[in-house]
Amino acid sequence: MAGQEFAFNIFQVERILRYEAPAPLPKAPEFLEGVLQYQEAAVPLIDMRKRLSVAAPLRDDTRTIILEWDGGKLGVVVDAVTEVMQVAATEVTAPHSIVRGLAAEYITGLVVKDKRTIIVMNTGKLLASKEKLALQTVLEEPPGQKEKEQA
């Protein structure tokens, strides 16, 4: 994304799909694209590029990664998936203390390999507690419930 390489723990990755436009969610934050139908369930879809405040144009190699997340599934949109890399736990170093602010919450560690620096994402922190609760409320609400409440 934006010229930087990011990684997820492969044990959290269930599937990599071609990007498909999701069903939008009303009043959702910009980075929450909507929900994607996956295995007969509605899976929230986060655009990682927007979440990290980088340009987010759709391209031919834009992909959706389905992650095991918080007891369920979460989809994340990325620019491309380039490889699956085996990395020993000892090769993942903690982010330097100079990495501060919001982005640091999303980072589990860094891998420096073959003159590349790869940022390992912390999937558990992709959504703040407040965002998780709001999302669960929207996903659990029966279809048409908002319309009934407004009538």
PDB file of C-alpha atoms in Angstrom:
ATOM      1  CA  MET A   1       0.000   0.000   0.000  1.00  0.00           C
ATOM      2  CA  ALA A   2       1.363   3.384  -1.035  1.00  0.00           C
ATOM      3  CA  GLY A   3       4.740   1.843  -1.875  1.00  0.00           C
ATOM      4  CA  GLN A   4       5.125   0.205   1.549  1.00  0.00           C
ATOM      5  CA  GLU A   5       4.890  -3.522   2.162  1.00  0.00           C
ATOM      6  CA  PHE A   6       2.598  -4.784   4.908  1.00  0.00           C
ATOM      7  CA  ALA A   7       1.959  -8.283   6.196  1.00  0.00           C
ATOM      8  CA  PHE A   8      -0.611 -10.246   8.155  1.00  0.00           C
ATOM      9  CA  ASN A   9       0.038 -13.377  10.153  1.00  0.00           C
ATOM     10  CA  ILE A  10      -0.720 -16.193   7.694  1.00  0.00           C
ATOM     11  CA  PHE A  11      -2.556 -18.114  10.419  1.00  0.00           C
ATOM     12  CA  GLN A  12      -5.146 -15.316  10.430  1.00  0.00           C
ATOM     13  CA  VAL A  13      -5.584 -15.264   6.644  1.00  0.00           C
ATOM     14  CA  GLU A  14      -8.422 -17.450   5.428  1.00  0.00           C
ATOM     15  CA  ARG A  15      -8.623 -16.467   1.780  1.00  0.00           C
ATOM     16  CA  ILE A  16      -7.457 -13.912  -0.773  1.00  0.00           C
ATOM     17  CA  LEU A  17     -10.123 -12.756  -3.238  1.00  0.00           C
ATOM     18  CA  ARG A  18     -10.327 -10.413  -6.184  1.00  0.00           C
ATOM     19  CA  TYR A  19     -11.870  -7.134  -5.098  1.00  0.00           C
ATOM     20  CA  GLU A  20     -15.644  -7.042  -5.286  1.00  0.00           C
ATOM     21  CA  ALA A  21     -17.656  -3.953  -4.367  1.00  0.00           C
ATOM     22  CA  PRO A  22     -19.424  -4.484  -1.030  1.00  0.00           C
ATOM     23  CA  ALA A  23     -22.934  -3.494   0.025  1.00  0.00           C
ATOM     24  CA  PRO A  24     -22.543  -0.080   1.700  1.00  0.00           C
ATOM     25  CA  LEU A  25     -23.427   0.518   5.350  1.00  0.00           C
ATOM     26  CA  PRO A  26     -25.230   3.752   6.240  1.00  0.00           C
ATOM     27  CA  LYS A  27     -23.311   6.230   8.408  1.00  0.00           C
ATOM     28  CA  ALA A  28     -20.183   4.079   8.304  1.00  0.00           C
ATOM     29  CA  PRO A  29     -16.742   5.690   8.623  1.00  0.00           C
ATOM     30  CA  GLU A  30     -14.968   6.209   5.313  1.00  0.00           C
ATOM     31  CA  PHE A  31     -12.552   3.300   5.791  1.00  0.00           C
ATOM     32  CA  LEU A  32     -15.438   0.847   6.313  1.00  0.00           C
ATOM     33  CA  GLU A  33     -16.411   0.028   2.750  1.00  0.00           C
ATOM     34  CA  GLY A  34     -19.492  -1.974   3.746  1.00  0.00           C
ATOM     35  CA  VAL A  35     -20.213  -5.675   3.984  1.00  0.00           C
ATOM     36  CA  LEU A  36     -19.233  -8.457   1.638  1.00  0.00           C
ATOM     37  CA  GLN A  37     -21.208 -11.680   1.240  1.00  0.00           C
ATOM     38  CA  TYR A  38     -18.796 -14.479   2.068  1.00  0.00           C
ATOM     39  CA  GLN A  39     -19.792 -18.061   2.895  1.00  0.00           C
ATOM     40  CA  GLU A  40     -23.417 -17.053   3.456  1.00  0.00           C
ATOM     41  CA  ALA A  41     -22.491 -14.350   5.977  1.00  0.00           C
ATOM     42  CA  ALA A  42     -22.054 -10.584   5.895  1.00  0.00           C
ATOM     43  CA  VAL A  43     -18.370  -9.811   6.467  1.00  0.00           C
ATOM     44  CA  PRO A  44     -17.326  -6.214   7.261  1.00  0.00           C
ATOM     45  CA  LEU A  45     -14.878  -4.853   4.692  1.00  0.00           C
ATOM     46  CA  ILE A  46     -12.205  -2.356   5.739  1.00  0.00           C
ATOM     47  CA  ASP A  47     -10.144  -0.507   3.164  1.00  0.00           C
ATOM     48  CA  MET A  48      -6.676  -0.627   4.729  1.00  0.00           C
ATOM     49  CA  ARG A  49      -5.483   2.168   2.475  1.00  0.00           C
ATOM     50  CA  LYS A  50      -8.144   4.512   3.799  1.00  0.00           C
ATOM     51  CA  ARG A  51      -7.602   3.234   7.349  1.00  0.00           C
ATOM     52  CA  LEU A  52      -3.940   4.238   7.068  1.00  0.00           C
ATOM     53  CA  SER A  53      -4.790   7.508   5.258  1.00  0.00           C
ATOM     54  CA  VAL A  54      -3.136   6.698   1.931  1.00  0.00           C
ATOM     55  CA  ALA A  55      -4.521   7.010  -1.607  1.00  0.00           C
ATOM     56  CA  ALA A  56      -6.984   4.226  -2.381  1.00  0.00           C
ATOM     57  CA  PRO A  57      -7.571   3.894  -6.127  1.00  0.00           C
ATOM     58  CA  LEU A  58      -8.951   0.566  -7.318  1.00  0.00           C
ATOM     59  CA  ARG A  59      -6.606  -1.320  -9.634  1.00  0.00           C
ATOM     60  CA  ASP A  60      -6.647  -4.645 -11.459  1.00  0.00           C
ATOM     61  CA  ASP A  61      -4.568  -6.207  -8.686  1.00  0.00           C
ATOM     62  CA  THR A  62      -6.615  -4.771  -5.773  1.00  0.00           C
ATOM     63  CA  ARG A  63      -7.449  -7.674  -3.473  1.00  0.00           C
ATOM     64  CA  THR A  64      -9.637  -8.492  -0.493  1.00  0.00           C
ATOM     65  CA  ILE A  65      -8.050 -10.566   2.262  1.00  0.00           C
ATOM     66  CA  ILE A  66     -10.473 -12.474   4.490  1.00  0.00           C
ATOM     67  CA  LEU A  67      -9.066 -12.642   8.014  1.00  0.00           C
ATOM     68  CA  GLU A  68     -10.042 -14.613  11.091  1.00  0.00           C
ATOM     69  CA  TRP A  69     -10.859 -11.757  13.431  1.00  0.00           C
ATOM     70  CA  ASP A  70     -12.347 -11.408  16.884  1.00  0.00           C
ATOM     71  CA  GLY A  71     -14.210 -14.725  16.695  1.00  0.00           C
ATOM     72  CA  GLY A  72     -15.498 -14.035  13.189  1.00  0.00           C
ATOM     73  CA  LYS A  73     -14.324 -12.808   9.805  1.00  0.00           C
ATOM     74  CA  LEU A  74     -13.113  -9.445   8.555  1.00  0.00           C
ATOM     75  CA  GLY A  75     -12.292  -8.428   5.002  1.00  0.00           C
ATOM     76  CA  VAL A  76      -9.515  -5.962   4.262  1.00  0.00           C
ATOM     77  CA  VAL A  77      -8.903  -4.270   0.931  1.00  0.00           C
ATOM     78  CA  VAL A  78      -5.257  -3.910  -0.145  1.00  0.00           C
ATOM     79  CA  ASP A  79      -3.472  -2.711  -3.288  1.00  0.00           C
ATOM     80  CA  ALA A  80      -2.084  -6.162  -4.084  1.00  0.00           C
ATOM     81  CA  VAL A  81      -0.929  -9.421  -2.562  1.00  0.00           C
ATOM     82  CA  THR A  82       2.571 -10.195  -3.751  1.00  0.00           C
ATOM     83  CA  GLU A  83       3.774 -13.233  -1.832  1.00  0.00           C
ATOM     84  CA  VAL A  84       3.489 -15.543   1.128  1.00  0.00           C
ATOM     85  CA  MET A  85       6.705 -15.352   3.116  1.00  0.00           C
ATOM     86  CA  GLN A  86       7.903 -17.638   5.877  1.00  0.00           C
ATOM     87  CA  VAL A  87       9.419 -15.601   8.683  1.00  0.00           C
ATOM     88  CA  ALA A  88      10.706 -16.910  12.006  1.00  0.00           C
ATOM     89  CA  ALA A  89       9.229 -15.245  15.087  1.00  0.00           C
ATOM     90  CA  THR A  90      12.746 -14.065  15.957  1.00  0.00           C
ATOM     91  CA  GLU A  91      12.857 -12.080  12.696  1.00  0.00           C
ATOM     92  CA  VAL A  92       9.884  -9.924  13.745  1.00  0.00           C
ATOM     93  CA  THR A  93      11.132  -7.003  15.802  1.00  0.00           C
ATOM     94  CA  ALA A  94       9.039  -4.664  17.917  1.00  0.00           C
ATOM     95  CA  PRO A  95       8.419  -1.242  16.367  1.00  0.00           C
ATOM     96  CA  HIS A  96      10.910   1.387  17.508  1.00  0.00           C
ATOM     97  CA  SER A  97       9.708   3.681  20.281  1.00  0.00           C
ATOM     98  CA  ILE A  98       9.799   6.577  17.845  1.00  0.00           C
ATOM     99  CA  VAL A  99       6.762   5.046  16.105  1.00  0.00           C
ATOM    100  CA  ARG A 100       3.975   6.861  17.917  1.00  0.00           C
ATOM    101  CA  GLY A 101       0.389   7.835  17.286  1.00  0.00           C
ATOM    102  CA  LEU A 102      -2.498   6.050  15.703  1.00  0.00           C
ATOM    103  CA  ALA A 103      -0.489   3.999  13.194  1.00  0.00           C
ATOM    104  CA  ALA A 104       1.543   2.397  15.988  1.00  0.00           C
ATOM    105  CA  GLU A 105      -1.645   0.755  17.273  1.00  0.00           C
ATOM    106  CA  TYR A 106      -1.939  -1.251  14.076  1.00  0.00           C
ATOM    107  CA  ILE A 107       1.663  -2.507  14.052  1.00  0.00           C
ATOM    108  CA  THR A 108       2.742  -5.794  15.636  1.00  0.00           C
ATOM    109  CA  GLY A 109       6.311  -5.589  14.424  1.00  0.00           C
ATOM    110  CA  LEU A 110       8.755  -5.088  11.586  1.00  0.00           C
ATOM    111  CA  VAL A 111      10.570  -7.575   9.375  1.00  0.00           C
ATOM    112  CA  VAL A 112      13.761  -6.497   7.647  1.00  0.00           C
ATOM    113  CA  LYS A 113      14.634  -9.055   4.995  1.00  0.00           C
ATOM    114  CA  ASP A 114      16.426  -8.873   1.641  1.00  0.00           C
ATOM    115  CA  LYS A 115      16.807  -5.062   1.946  1.00  0.00           C
ATOM    116  CA  ARG A 116      13.027  -4.707   2.484  1.00  0.00           C
ATOM    117  CA  THR A 117      11.178  -3.455   5.537  1.00  0.00           C
ATOM    118  CA  ILE A 118       7.793  -5.097   5.968  1.00  0.00           C
ATOM    119  CA  ILE A 119       5.296  -3.824   8.521  1.00  0.00           C
ATOM    120  CA  VAL A 120       3.429  -6.635  10.274  1.00  0.00           C
ATOM    121  CA  MET A 121      -0.121  -5.557  11.044  1.00  0.00           C
ATOM    122  CA  ASN A 122      -1.928  -6.236  14.314  1.00  0.00           C
ATOM    123  CA  THR A 123      -5.304  -7.486  13.084  1.00  0.00           C
ATOM    124  CA  GLY A 124      -6.816  -7.283  16.554  1.00  0.00           C
ATOM    125  CA  LYS A 125      -6.327  -3.510  16.540  1.00  0.00           C
ATOM    126  CA  LEU A 126      -7.724  -2.705  13.090  1.00  0.00           C
ATOM    127  CA  LEU A 127     -10.893  -1.436  14.758  1.00  0.00           C
ATOM    128  CA  ALA A 128     -11.080   0.408  18.063  1.00  0.00           C
ATOM    129  CA  SER A 129     -13.407  -1.019  20.750  1.00  0.00           C
ATOM    130  CA  LYS A 130     -16.005   1.665  20.016  1.00  0.00           C
ATOM    131  CA  GLU A 131     -15.849   0.891  16.286  1.00  0.00           C
ATOM    132  CA  LYS A 132     -16.231  -2.864  16.949  1.00  0.00           C
ATOM    133  CA  LEU A 133     -19.350  -2.271  19.053  1.00  0.00           C
ATOM    134  CA  ALA A 134     -20.888   0.037  16.458  1.00  0.00           C
ATOM    135  CA  LEU A 135     -20.170  -2.466  13.700  1.00  0.00           C
ATOM    136  CA  GLN A 136     -21.622  -5.383  15.675  1.00  0.00           C
ATOM    137  CA  THR A 137     -24.783  -3.369  16.313  1.00  0.00           C
ATOM    138  CA  VAL A 138     -25.221  -2.655  12.592  1.00  0.00           C
ATOM    139  CA  LEU A 139     -24.515  -6.259  11.575  1.00  0.00           C
ATOM    140  CA  GLU A 140     -26.844  -7.764  14.193  1.00  0.00           C
ATOM    141  CA  GLU A 141     -29.751  -5.420  13.465  1.00  0.00           C
ATOM    142  CA  PRO A 142     -32.540  -7.233  11.592  1.00  0.00           C
ATOM    143  CA  PRO A 143     -33.122  -6.036   8.012  1.00  0.00           C
ATOM    144  CA  GLY A 144     -35.675  -3.221   7.838  1.00  0.00           C
ATOM    145  CA  GLN A 145     -35.361  -2.449  11.584  1.00  0.00           C
ATOM    146  CA  LYS A 146     -34.185   1.146  10.977  1.00  0.00           C
ATOM    147  CA  GLU A 147     -37.116   1.792   8.668  1.00  0.00           C
ATOM    148  CA  LYS A 148     -39.554   0.532  11.340  1.00  0.00           C
ATOM    149  CA  GLU A 149     -37.954   2.741  13.986  1.00  0.00           C
ATOM    150  CA  GLN A 150     -38.208   5.812  11.765  1.00  0.00           C
ATOM    151  CA  ALA A 151     -41.883   5.210  10.838  1.00  0.00           C
TER     152      ALA A 151
END
